[in-house]
Coordinates of C-alpha atoms and ligand atoms in Angstrom, one line a residue:
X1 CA -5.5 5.6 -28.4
X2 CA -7.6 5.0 -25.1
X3 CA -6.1 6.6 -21.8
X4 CA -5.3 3.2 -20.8
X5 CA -3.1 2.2 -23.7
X6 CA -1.6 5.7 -24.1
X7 CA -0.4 5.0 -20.0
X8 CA 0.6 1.7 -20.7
X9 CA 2.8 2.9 -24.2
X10 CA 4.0 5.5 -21.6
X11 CA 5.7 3.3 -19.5
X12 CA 6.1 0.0 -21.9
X13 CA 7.0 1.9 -24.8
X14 CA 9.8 4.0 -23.0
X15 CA 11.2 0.8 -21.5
X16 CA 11.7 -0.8 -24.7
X17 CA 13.2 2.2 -25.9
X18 CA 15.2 2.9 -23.5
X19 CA 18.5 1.6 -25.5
X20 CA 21.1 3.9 -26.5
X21 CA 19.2 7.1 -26.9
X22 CA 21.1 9.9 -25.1
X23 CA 18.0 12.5 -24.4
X24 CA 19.3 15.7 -25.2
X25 CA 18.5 18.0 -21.6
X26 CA 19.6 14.8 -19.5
X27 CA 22.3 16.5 -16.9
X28 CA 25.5 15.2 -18.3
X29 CA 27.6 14.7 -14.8
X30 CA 27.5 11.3 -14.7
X31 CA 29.0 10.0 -18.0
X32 CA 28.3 6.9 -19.4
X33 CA 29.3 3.6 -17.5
X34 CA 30.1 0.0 -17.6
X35 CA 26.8 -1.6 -17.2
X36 CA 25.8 -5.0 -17.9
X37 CA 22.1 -4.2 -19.7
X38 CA 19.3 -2.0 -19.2
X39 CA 19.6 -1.3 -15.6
X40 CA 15.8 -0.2 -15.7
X41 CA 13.9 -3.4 -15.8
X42 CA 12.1 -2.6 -12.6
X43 CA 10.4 0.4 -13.6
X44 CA 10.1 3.7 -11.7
X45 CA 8.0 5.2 -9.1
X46 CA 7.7 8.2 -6.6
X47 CA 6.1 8.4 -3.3
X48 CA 5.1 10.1 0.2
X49 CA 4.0 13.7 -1.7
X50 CA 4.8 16.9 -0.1
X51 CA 3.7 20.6 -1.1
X52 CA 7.2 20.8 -2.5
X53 CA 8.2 17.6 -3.5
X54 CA 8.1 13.6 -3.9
X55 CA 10.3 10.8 -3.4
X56 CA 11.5 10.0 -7.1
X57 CA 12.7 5.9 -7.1
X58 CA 14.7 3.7 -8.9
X59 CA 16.2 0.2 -8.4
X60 CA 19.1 -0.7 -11.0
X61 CA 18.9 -4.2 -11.9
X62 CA 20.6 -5.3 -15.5
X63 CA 19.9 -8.9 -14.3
X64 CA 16.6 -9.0 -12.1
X65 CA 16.6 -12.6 -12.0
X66 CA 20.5 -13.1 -10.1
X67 CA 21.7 -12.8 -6.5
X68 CA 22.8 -9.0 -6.6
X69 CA 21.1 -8.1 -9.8
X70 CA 23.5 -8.4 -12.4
X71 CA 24.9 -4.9 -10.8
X72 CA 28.2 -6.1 -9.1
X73 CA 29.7 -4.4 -5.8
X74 CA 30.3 -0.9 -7.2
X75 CA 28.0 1.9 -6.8
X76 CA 26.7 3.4 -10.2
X77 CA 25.8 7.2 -9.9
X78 CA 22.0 7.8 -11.8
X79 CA 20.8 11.2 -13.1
X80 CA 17.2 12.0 -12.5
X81 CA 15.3 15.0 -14.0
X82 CA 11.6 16.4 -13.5
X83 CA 10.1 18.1 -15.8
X84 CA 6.0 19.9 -16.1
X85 CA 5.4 17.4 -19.3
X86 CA 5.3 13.9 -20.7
X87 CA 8.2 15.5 -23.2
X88 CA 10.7 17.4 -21.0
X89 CA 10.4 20.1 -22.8
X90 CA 10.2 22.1 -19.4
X91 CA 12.6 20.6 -16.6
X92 CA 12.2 22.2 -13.6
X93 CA 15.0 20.4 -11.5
X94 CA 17.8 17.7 -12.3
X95 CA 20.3 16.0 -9.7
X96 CA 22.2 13.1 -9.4
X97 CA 22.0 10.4 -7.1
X98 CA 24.3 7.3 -5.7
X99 CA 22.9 4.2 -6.4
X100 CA 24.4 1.8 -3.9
X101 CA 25.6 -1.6 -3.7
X102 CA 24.4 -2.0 0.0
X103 CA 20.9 -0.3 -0.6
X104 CA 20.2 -3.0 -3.3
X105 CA 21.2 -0.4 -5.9
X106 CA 18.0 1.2 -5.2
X107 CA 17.5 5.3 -5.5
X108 CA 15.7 7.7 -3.6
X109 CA 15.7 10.9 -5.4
X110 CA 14.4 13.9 -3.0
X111 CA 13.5 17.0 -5.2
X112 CA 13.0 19.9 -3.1
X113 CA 10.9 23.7 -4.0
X114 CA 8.2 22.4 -6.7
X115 CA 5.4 24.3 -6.9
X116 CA 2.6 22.6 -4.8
X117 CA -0.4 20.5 -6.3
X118 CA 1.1 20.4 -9.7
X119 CA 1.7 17.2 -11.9
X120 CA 5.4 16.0 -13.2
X121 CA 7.1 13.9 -15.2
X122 CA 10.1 12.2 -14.4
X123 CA 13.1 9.4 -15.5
X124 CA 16.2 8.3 -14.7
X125 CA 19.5 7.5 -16.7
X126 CA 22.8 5.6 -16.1
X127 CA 25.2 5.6 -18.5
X128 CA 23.4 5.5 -22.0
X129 CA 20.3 4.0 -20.5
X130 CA 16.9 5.6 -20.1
X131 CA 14.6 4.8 -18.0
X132 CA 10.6 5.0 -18.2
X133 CA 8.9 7.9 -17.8
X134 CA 6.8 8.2 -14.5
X135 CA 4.2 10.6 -13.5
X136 CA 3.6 12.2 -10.4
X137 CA 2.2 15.2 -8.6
X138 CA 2.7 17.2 -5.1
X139 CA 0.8 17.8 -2.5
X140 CA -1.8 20.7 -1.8
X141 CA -0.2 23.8 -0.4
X142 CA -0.7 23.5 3.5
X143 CA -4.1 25.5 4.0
X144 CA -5.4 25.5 0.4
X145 CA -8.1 23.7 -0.8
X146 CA -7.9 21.0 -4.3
X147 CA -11.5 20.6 -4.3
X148 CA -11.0 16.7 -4.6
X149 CA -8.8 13.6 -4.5
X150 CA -8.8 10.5 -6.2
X151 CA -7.2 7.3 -4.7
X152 CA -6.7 4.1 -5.3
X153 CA -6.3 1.7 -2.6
X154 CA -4.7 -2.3 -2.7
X155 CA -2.8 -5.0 -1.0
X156 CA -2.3 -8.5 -0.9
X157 CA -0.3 -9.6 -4.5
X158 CA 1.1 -13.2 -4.5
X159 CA 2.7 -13.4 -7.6
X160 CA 2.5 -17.0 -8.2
X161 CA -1.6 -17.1 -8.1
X162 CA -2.1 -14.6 -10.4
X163 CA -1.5 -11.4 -12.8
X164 CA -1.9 -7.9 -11.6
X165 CA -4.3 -6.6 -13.7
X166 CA -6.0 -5.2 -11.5
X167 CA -2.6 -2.6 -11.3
X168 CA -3.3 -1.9 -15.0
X169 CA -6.8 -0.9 -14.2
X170 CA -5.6 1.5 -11.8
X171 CA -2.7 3.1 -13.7
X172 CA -5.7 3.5 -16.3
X173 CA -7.7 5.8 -13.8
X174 CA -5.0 8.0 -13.2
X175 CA -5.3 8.5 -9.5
X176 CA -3.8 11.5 -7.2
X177 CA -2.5 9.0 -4.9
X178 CA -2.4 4.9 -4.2
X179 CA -2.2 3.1 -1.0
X180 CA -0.9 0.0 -0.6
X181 CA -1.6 -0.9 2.3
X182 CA 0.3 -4.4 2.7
X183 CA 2.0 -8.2 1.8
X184 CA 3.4 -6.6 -1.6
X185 CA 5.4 -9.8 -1.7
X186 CA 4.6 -12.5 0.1
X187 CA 8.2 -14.8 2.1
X188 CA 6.2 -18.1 0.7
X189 CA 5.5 -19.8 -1.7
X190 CA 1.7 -20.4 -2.9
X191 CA -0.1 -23.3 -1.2
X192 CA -2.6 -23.5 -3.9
X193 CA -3.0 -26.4 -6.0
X194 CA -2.6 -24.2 -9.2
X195 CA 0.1 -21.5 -9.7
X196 CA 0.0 -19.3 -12.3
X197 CA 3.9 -18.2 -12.1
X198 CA 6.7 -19.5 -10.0
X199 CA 8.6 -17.4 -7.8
X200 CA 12.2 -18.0 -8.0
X201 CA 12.9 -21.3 -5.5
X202 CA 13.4 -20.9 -1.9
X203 CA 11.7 -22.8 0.6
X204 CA 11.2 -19.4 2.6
X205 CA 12.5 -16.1 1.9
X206 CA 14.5 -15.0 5.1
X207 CA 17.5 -13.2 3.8
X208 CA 18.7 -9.8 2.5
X209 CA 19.4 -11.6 -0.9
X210 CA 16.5 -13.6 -0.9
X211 CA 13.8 -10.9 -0.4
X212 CA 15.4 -8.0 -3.0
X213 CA 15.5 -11.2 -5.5
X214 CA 11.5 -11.6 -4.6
X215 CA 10.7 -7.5 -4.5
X216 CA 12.8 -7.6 -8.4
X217 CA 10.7 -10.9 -9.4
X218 CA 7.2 -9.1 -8.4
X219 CA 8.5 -5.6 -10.1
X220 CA 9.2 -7.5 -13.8
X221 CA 5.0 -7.6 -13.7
X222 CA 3.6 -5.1 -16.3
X223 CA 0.6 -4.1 -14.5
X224 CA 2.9 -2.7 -11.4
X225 CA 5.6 -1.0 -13.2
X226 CA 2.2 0.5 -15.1
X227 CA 0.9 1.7 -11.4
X228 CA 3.7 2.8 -10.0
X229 CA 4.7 4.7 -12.9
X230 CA 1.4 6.8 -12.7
X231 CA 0.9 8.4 -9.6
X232 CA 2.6 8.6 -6.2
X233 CA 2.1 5.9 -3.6
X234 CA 1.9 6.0 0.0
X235 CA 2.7 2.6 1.0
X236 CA 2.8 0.0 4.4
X237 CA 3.9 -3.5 4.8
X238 CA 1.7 -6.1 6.9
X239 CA 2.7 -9.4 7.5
X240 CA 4.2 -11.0 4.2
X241 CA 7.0 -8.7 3.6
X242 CA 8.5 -10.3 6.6
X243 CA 6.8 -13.8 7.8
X244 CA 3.2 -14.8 8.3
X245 CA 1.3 -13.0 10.8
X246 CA 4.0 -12.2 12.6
X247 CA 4.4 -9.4 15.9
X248 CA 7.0 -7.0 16.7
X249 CA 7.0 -6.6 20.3
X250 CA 9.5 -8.5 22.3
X251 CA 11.7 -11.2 20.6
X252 CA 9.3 -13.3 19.1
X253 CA 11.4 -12.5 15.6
X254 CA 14.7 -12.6 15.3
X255 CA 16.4 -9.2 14.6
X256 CA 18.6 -10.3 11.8
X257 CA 15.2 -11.4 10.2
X258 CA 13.9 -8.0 10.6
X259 CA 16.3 -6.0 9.6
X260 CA 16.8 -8.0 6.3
X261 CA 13.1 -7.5 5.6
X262 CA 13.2 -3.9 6.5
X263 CA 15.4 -3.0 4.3
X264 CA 14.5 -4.2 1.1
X265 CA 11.6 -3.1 1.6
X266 CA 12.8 0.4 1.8
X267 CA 15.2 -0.4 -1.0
X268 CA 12.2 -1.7 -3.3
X269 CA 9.4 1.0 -2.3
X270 CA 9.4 4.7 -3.2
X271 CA 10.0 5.7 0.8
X272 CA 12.1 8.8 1.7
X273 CA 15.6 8.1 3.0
X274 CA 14.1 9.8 6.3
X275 CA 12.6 6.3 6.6
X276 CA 15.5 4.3 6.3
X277 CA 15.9 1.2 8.6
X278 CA 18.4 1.6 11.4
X279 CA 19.3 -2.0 12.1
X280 CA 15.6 -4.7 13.1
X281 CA 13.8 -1.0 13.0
X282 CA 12.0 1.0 10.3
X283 CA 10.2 4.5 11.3
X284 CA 6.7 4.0 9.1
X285 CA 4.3 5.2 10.5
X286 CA 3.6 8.9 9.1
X287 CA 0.8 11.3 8.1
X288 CA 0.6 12.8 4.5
X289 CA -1.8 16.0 4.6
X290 CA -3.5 16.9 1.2
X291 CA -4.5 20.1 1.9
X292 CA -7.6 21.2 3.9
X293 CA -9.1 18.6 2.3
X294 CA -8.0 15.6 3.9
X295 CA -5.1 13.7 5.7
X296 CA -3.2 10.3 5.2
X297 CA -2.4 8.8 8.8
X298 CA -0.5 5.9 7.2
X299 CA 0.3 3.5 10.1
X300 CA 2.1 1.1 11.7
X301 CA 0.5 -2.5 13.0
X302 CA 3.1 -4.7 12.9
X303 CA 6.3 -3.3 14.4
X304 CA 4.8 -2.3 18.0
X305 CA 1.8 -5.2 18.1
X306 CA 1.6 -7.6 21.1
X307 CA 1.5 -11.2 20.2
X308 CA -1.7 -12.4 19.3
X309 CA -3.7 -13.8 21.8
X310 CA -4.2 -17.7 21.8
X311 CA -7.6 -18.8 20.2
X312 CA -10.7 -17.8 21.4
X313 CA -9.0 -17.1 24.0
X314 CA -11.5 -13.9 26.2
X315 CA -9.3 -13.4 29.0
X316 CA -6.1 -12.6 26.9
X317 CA -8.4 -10.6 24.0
X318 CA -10.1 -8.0 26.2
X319 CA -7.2 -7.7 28.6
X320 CA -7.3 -3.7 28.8
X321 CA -3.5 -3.4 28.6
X322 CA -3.7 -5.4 25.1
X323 CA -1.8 -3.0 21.8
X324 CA -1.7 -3.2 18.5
X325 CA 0.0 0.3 17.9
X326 CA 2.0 0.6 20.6
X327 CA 1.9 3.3 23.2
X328 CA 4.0 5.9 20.9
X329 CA 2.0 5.2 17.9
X330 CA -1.5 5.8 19.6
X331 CA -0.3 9.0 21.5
X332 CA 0.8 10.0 17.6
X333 CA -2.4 9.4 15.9
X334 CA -4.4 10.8 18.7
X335 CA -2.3 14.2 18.8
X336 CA -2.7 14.5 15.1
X337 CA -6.1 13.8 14.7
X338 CA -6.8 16.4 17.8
X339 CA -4.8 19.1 15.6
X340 CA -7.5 18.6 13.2
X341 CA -6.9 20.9 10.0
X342 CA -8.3 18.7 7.3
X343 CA -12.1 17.9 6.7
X344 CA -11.2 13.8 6.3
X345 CA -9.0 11.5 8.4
X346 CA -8.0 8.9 6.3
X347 CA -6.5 6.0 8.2
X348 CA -4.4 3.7 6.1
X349 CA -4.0 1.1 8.1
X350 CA -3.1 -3.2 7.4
X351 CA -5.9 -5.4 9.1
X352 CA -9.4 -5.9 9.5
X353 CA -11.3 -3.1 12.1
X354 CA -14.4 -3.6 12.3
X355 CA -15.8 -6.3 14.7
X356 CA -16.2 -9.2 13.1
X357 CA -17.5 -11.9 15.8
X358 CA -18.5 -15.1 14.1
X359 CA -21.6 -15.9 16.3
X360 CA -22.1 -12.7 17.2
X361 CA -22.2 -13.0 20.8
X362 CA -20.2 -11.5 23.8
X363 CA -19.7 -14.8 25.5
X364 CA -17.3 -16.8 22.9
X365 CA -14.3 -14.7 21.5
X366 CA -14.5 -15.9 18.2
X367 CA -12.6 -13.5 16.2
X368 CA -9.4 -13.6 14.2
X369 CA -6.8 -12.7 16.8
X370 CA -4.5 -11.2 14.2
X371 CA -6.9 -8.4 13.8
X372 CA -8.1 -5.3 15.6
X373 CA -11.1 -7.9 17.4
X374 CA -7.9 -9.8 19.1
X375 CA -6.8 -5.9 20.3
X376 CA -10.1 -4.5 21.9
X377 CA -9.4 -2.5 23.9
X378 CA -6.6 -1.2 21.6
X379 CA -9.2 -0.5 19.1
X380 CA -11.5 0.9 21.5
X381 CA -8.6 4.0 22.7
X382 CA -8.2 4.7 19.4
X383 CA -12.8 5.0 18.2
X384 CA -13.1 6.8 21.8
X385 CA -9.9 8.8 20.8
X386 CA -11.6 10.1 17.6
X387 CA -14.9 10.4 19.0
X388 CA -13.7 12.5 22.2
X389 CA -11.4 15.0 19.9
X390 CA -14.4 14.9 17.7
X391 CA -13.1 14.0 14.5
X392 CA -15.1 14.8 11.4
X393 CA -14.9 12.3 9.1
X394 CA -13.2 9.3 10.7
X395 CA -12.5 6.4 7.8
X396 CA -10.1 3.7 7.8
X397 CA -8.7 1.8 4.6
X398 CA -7.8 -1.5 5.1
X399 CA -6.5 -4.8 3.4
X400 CA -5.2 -8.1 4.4
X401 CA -8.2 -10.3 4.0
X402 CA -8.7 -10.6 0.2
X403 CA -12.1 -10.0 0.0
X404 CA -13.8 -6.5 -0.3
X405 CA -15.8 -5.2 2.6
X406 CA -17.6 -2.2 3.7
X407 CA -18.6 -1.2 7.2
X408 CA -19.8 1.4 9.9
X409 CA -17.9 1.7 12.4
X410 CA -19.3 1.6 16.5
X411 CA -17.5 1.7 19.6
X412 CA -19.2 -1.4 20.6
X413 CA -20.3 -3.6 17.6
X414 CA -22.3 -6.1 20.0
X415 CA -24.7 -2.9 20.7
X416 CA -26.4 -3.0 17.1
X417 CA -28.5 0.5 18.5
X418 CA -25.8 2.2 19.4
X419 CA -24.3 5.2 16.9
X420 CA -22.5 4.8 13.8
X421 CA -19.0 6.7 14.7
X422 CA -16.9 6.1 11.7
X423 CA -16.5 4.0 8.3
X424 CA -14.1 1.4 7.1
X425 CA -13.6 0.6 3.6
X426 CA -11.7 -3.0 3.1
X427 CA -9.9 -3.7 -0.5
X428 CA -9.5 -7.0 -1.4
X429 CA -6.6 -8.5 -3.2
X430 CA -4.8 -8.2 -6.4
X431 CA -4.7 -11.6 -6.6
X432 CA -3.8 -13.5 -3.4
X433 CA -6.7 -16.2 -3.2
X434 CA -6.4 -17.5 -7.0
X435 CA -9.9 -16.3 -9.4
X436 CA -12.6 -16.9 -6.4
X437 CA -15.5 -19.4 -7.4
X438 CA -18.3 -17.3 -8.5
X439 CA -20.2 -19.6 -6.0
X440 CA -18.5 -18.6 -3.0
X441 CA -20.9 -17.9 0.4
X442 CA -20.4 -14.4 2.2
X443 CA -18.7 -15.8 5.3
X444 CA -21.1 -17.0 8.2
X445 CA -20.0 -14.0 10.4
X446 CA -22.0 -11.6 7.5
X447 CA -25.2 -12.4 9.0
X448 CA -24.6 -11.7 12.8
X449 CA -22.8 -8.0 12.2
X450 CA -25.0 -6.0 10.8
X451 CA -22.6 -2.8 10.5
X452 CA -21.2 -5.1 7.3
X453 CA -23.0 -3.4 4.6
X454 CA -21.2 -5.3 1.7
X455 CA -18.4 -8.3 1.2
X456 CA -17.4 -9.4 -2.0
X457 CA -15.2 -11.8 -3.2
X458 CA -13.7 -11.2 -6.1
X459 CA -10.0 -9.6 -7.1
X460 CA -9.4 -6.1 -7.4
X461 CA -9.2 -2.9 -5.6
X462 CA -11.4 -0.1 -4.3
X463 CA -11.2 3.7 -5.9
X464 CA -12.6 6.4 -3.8
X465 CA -13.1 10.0 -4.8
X466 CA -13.0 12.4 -2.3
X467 CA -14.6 15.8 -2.3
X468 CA -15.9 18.6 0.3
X469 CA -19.3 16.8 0.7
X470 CA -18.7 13.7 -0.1
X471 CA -16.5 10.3 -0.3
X472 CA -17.3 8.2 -3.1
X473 CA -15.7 4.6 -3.3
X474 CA -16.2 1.6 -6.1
X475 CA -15.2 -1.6 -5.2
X476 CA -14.1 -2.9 -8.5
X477 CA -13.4 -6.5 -9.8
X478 CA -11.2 -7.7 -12.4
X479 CA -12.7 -10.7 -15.0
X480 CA -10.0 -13.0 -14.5
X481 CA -6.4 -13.3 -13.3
X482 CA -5.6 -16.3 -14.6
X483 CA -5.6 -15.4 -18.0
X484 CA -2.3 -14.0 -19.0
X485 CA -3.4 -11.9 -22.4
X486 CA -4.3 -8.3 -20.7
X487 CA -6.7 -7.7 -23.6
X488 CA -8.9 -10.4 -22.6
X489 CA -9.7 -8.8 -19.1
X490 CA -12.2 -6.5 -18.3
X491 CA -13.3 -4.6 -15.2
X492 CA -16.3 -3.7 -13.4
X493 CA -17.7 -1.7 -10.5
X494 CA -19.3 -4.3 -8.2
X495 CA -20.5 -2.1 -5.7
X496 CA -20.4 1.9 -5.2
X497 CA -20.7 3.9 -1.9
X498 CA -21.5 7.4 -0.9
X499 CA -19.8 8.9 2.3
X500 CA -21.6 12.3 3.2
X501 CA -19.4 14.6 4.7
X502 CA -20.3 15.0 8.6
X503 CA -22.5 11.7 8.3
X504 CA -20.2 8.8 9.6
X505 CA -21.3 5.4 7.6
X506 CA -22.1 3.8 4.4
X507 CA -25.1 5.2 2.2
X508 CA -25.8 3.7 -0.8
X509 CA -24.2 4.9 -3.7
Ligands
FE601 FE1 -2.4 -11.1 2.1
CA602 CA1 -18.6 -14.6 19.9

């Protein structure tokens, strides 16, 4: 059996199993219970790695498909167990956790005192029902060295314009960690002319009921449950998990809005309970330190943003006073990039940093205002921030415009002399877009910013292998994802890219 099918057996073959079998070295506090069917149907996942421990999730749902998901009003207690192989021959810890009604019947299993940079194998059972069997791994022990990492990074799924397999791709690779780095779901439906699925019917997703139902429709995908089930995510919402392109500061959105959005996506995403909304507020922005070897500083551009400026609009874009992090949030990611302590800065981070001017020139701002070009000078604390605390390896992962890009980084990208300072590395979508023509220009902007070394459209994601001397990253493509039948899809790298440690920008790789 190929790695790819064994994973896939893994977490398919589990689910269908997971009937009546009582595992023998399950912790037996719970008991069995009244529920409706398998409770398991949207998979398992763990998150947000420490040195000594994960979060370990789980979202009963015996009827994915129905307001409340077949699960009632009660809460249903759900033993977990983590064990150092795919058998459980050797648990190392076991607890049991409330799965609540009012949390979406989601759980968010803490273990606590693993051994550091070790792999694990977990599930989940309530009443006689088993769930799949996950993988996942801590963190490096503060100070040590892993040697490497391997991460995948994506965003952007609409489920109606295509399959994920680009998720089965990445479950095959068995990464350390994914990023997802935003619009999991998206509040709409597609506006294409062909849809491959349907989403469940609302004109637009704006309530608590509403968005669980669309996080549970998205979960029943194969491919997600696959890469969620093998390896632990550090994820970030951008603008789809709530509305279209919409900003946090002020009272542009109402609070109710919010707050329904926030939480499922806590309920629906393998996030500690330390990130738990409190009310039209969700703390997530947070760094994730792998060791000496690198750092996660997963953030935050939605919640703190000013509204974007009006089109083309100069005087509002370069006012100097413009955010996108908010003050809080900047302070935060300077501080912690001046403590330094890892060789590579990872930012993980929703839209589009580089400059990308259309024409090129200083005198028209014509940029997309949702991105860091309608926050200047925003962008321009944050580059001078790194460069001043002098900052190794600077490189920011990004998503949001469903195409792959690569770029060096400037403080000023109109100055085409002046020194490459960092790197970005953009992943396009899963499948938001629909299958892109194989015709398709680069867009016209390509041509005037020269710090673009790459854009491809095509759906996918990017893998990136990090090391002591180098970061490594393959922007990969998937053959199709209109065709349903996983067997007929094949993917490729498109384009590969070497990092040098010390060396900020793209080499060829
Ligand atoms: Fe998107
Ligand atoms: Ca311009």
């Amino acid at each position: 059996m190929t790695k790819l099918n064994r994973r896939l057996f893994l977490v398919a073959g589990l689910a269908a199993a997971g009937g009546a079998v009582a595992l023998p070295g399950l912790a037996g506090a719970s008991g069995p219970r009244a529920v409706a069917g398998d409770p398991f149907q949207l998979g398992v996942a763990s998150g947000d790695p420490r040195p000594d421990g994960m979060v370990l999730w789980t979202r009963l749902a015996a009827k994915p498909l129905d307001i409340g998901g077949g699960m009632g009003t009660a809460n249903v207690a759900v033993d977990w167990e983590i064990a150092t192989d795919e058998a459980f021959a050797t648990v190392v810890q076991r607890g049991t956790e409330t799965a609540i009604a009012g949390e979406g019947h989601s759980v968010h299993a803490e273990p606590r005192g693993l051994p550091a940079g070790a792999e694990f194998f977990y599930r989940f059972r309530s009443g006689t029902f088993i769930s799949p069997v996950g993988r996942t791994r801590t963190a490096p022990a503060a100070g040590s060295d892993p040697g490497s990492v391997k991460v995948a990074m994506a965003s952007c799924q609409h489920f109606e314009e295509g399959w994920y397999h680009a998720h089965r791709f990445m479950a095959a690779d068995e990464p350390d960690l994914i990023l997802f780095l935003g619009d999991y779901m998206y509040e709409k439906q597609s506006g294409l002319g062909t849809k491959v699925r349907g989403y469940v019917d609302f004109d637009e997703v704006d309530n608590l009921d509403e968005y669980r139902l669309r996080y549970a429709q998205t979960k029943l995908d194969p491919g997600l449950k696959a890469a969620h089930a093998v390896a632990p995510w550090l994820a970030v919402f951008d603008d789809h998990e709530l509305a279209n392109n919409w900003w946090g500061n002020g009272t542009g959105w109402p609070a109710a809005r919010k707050q329904a959005s926030f939480q499922a996506y806590w309920e629906n995403l393998p996030l500690p309970r330390s990130m738990k909304p409190t009310g039209p507020a969700i703390p997530l922005y947070r760094r994730v330190p792998w060791g000496t070897l690198a750092r996660f500083h997963m953030m935050d551009t939605r919640q703190y943003r000013w509204q974007q400026a009006p089109n083309n609009n100069c005087t509002e874009i370069r006012r100097t006073d413009r955010t996108l992090t908010g003050a809080a949030q900047e302070k935060w990611l300077l501080d912690g990039l001046a403590a330094g302590g890892s060789k590579w800065d990872l930012l993980g981070q929703q839209v589009f940093f580089a400059g990308r001017d259309v024409d090129g020139a200083t005198g028209t701002c014509d940029v997309s205002e949702d991105a860091w070009d309608g926050y200047d000078a925003s962008r321009k604390r944050i580059t001078q921030g790194w460069i001043d605390r002098r900052v190794r390896n600077p490189v920011v992962l990004t998503g949001d415009v469903h195409r792959h890009w690569a770029n060096d980084l400037r403080l000023n990208y109109f100055d085409h002399a002046s020194a490459i300072v960092g790197t970005e590395l953009v992943t396009s979508s899963i499948t938001s877009g629909g299958n892109p023509g194989s015709s398709d220009p680069p867009p016209a902007e390509v041509a005037k910013n020269p710090h673009v070394h790459y854009v491809g459209n095509q759906r996918g994601y990017v893998r990136a292998t990090v090391t002591g001397t180098e970061l490594t990253a393959e922007f990969t493509k998937v053959s199709s994802i209109v065709e349903p039948d996983p067997a007929k899809v094949t993917m490729a790298v498109s384009r590969r890219f070497v990092v040098q440690d010390g060396r900020p920008g793209l080499q060829a790789g």
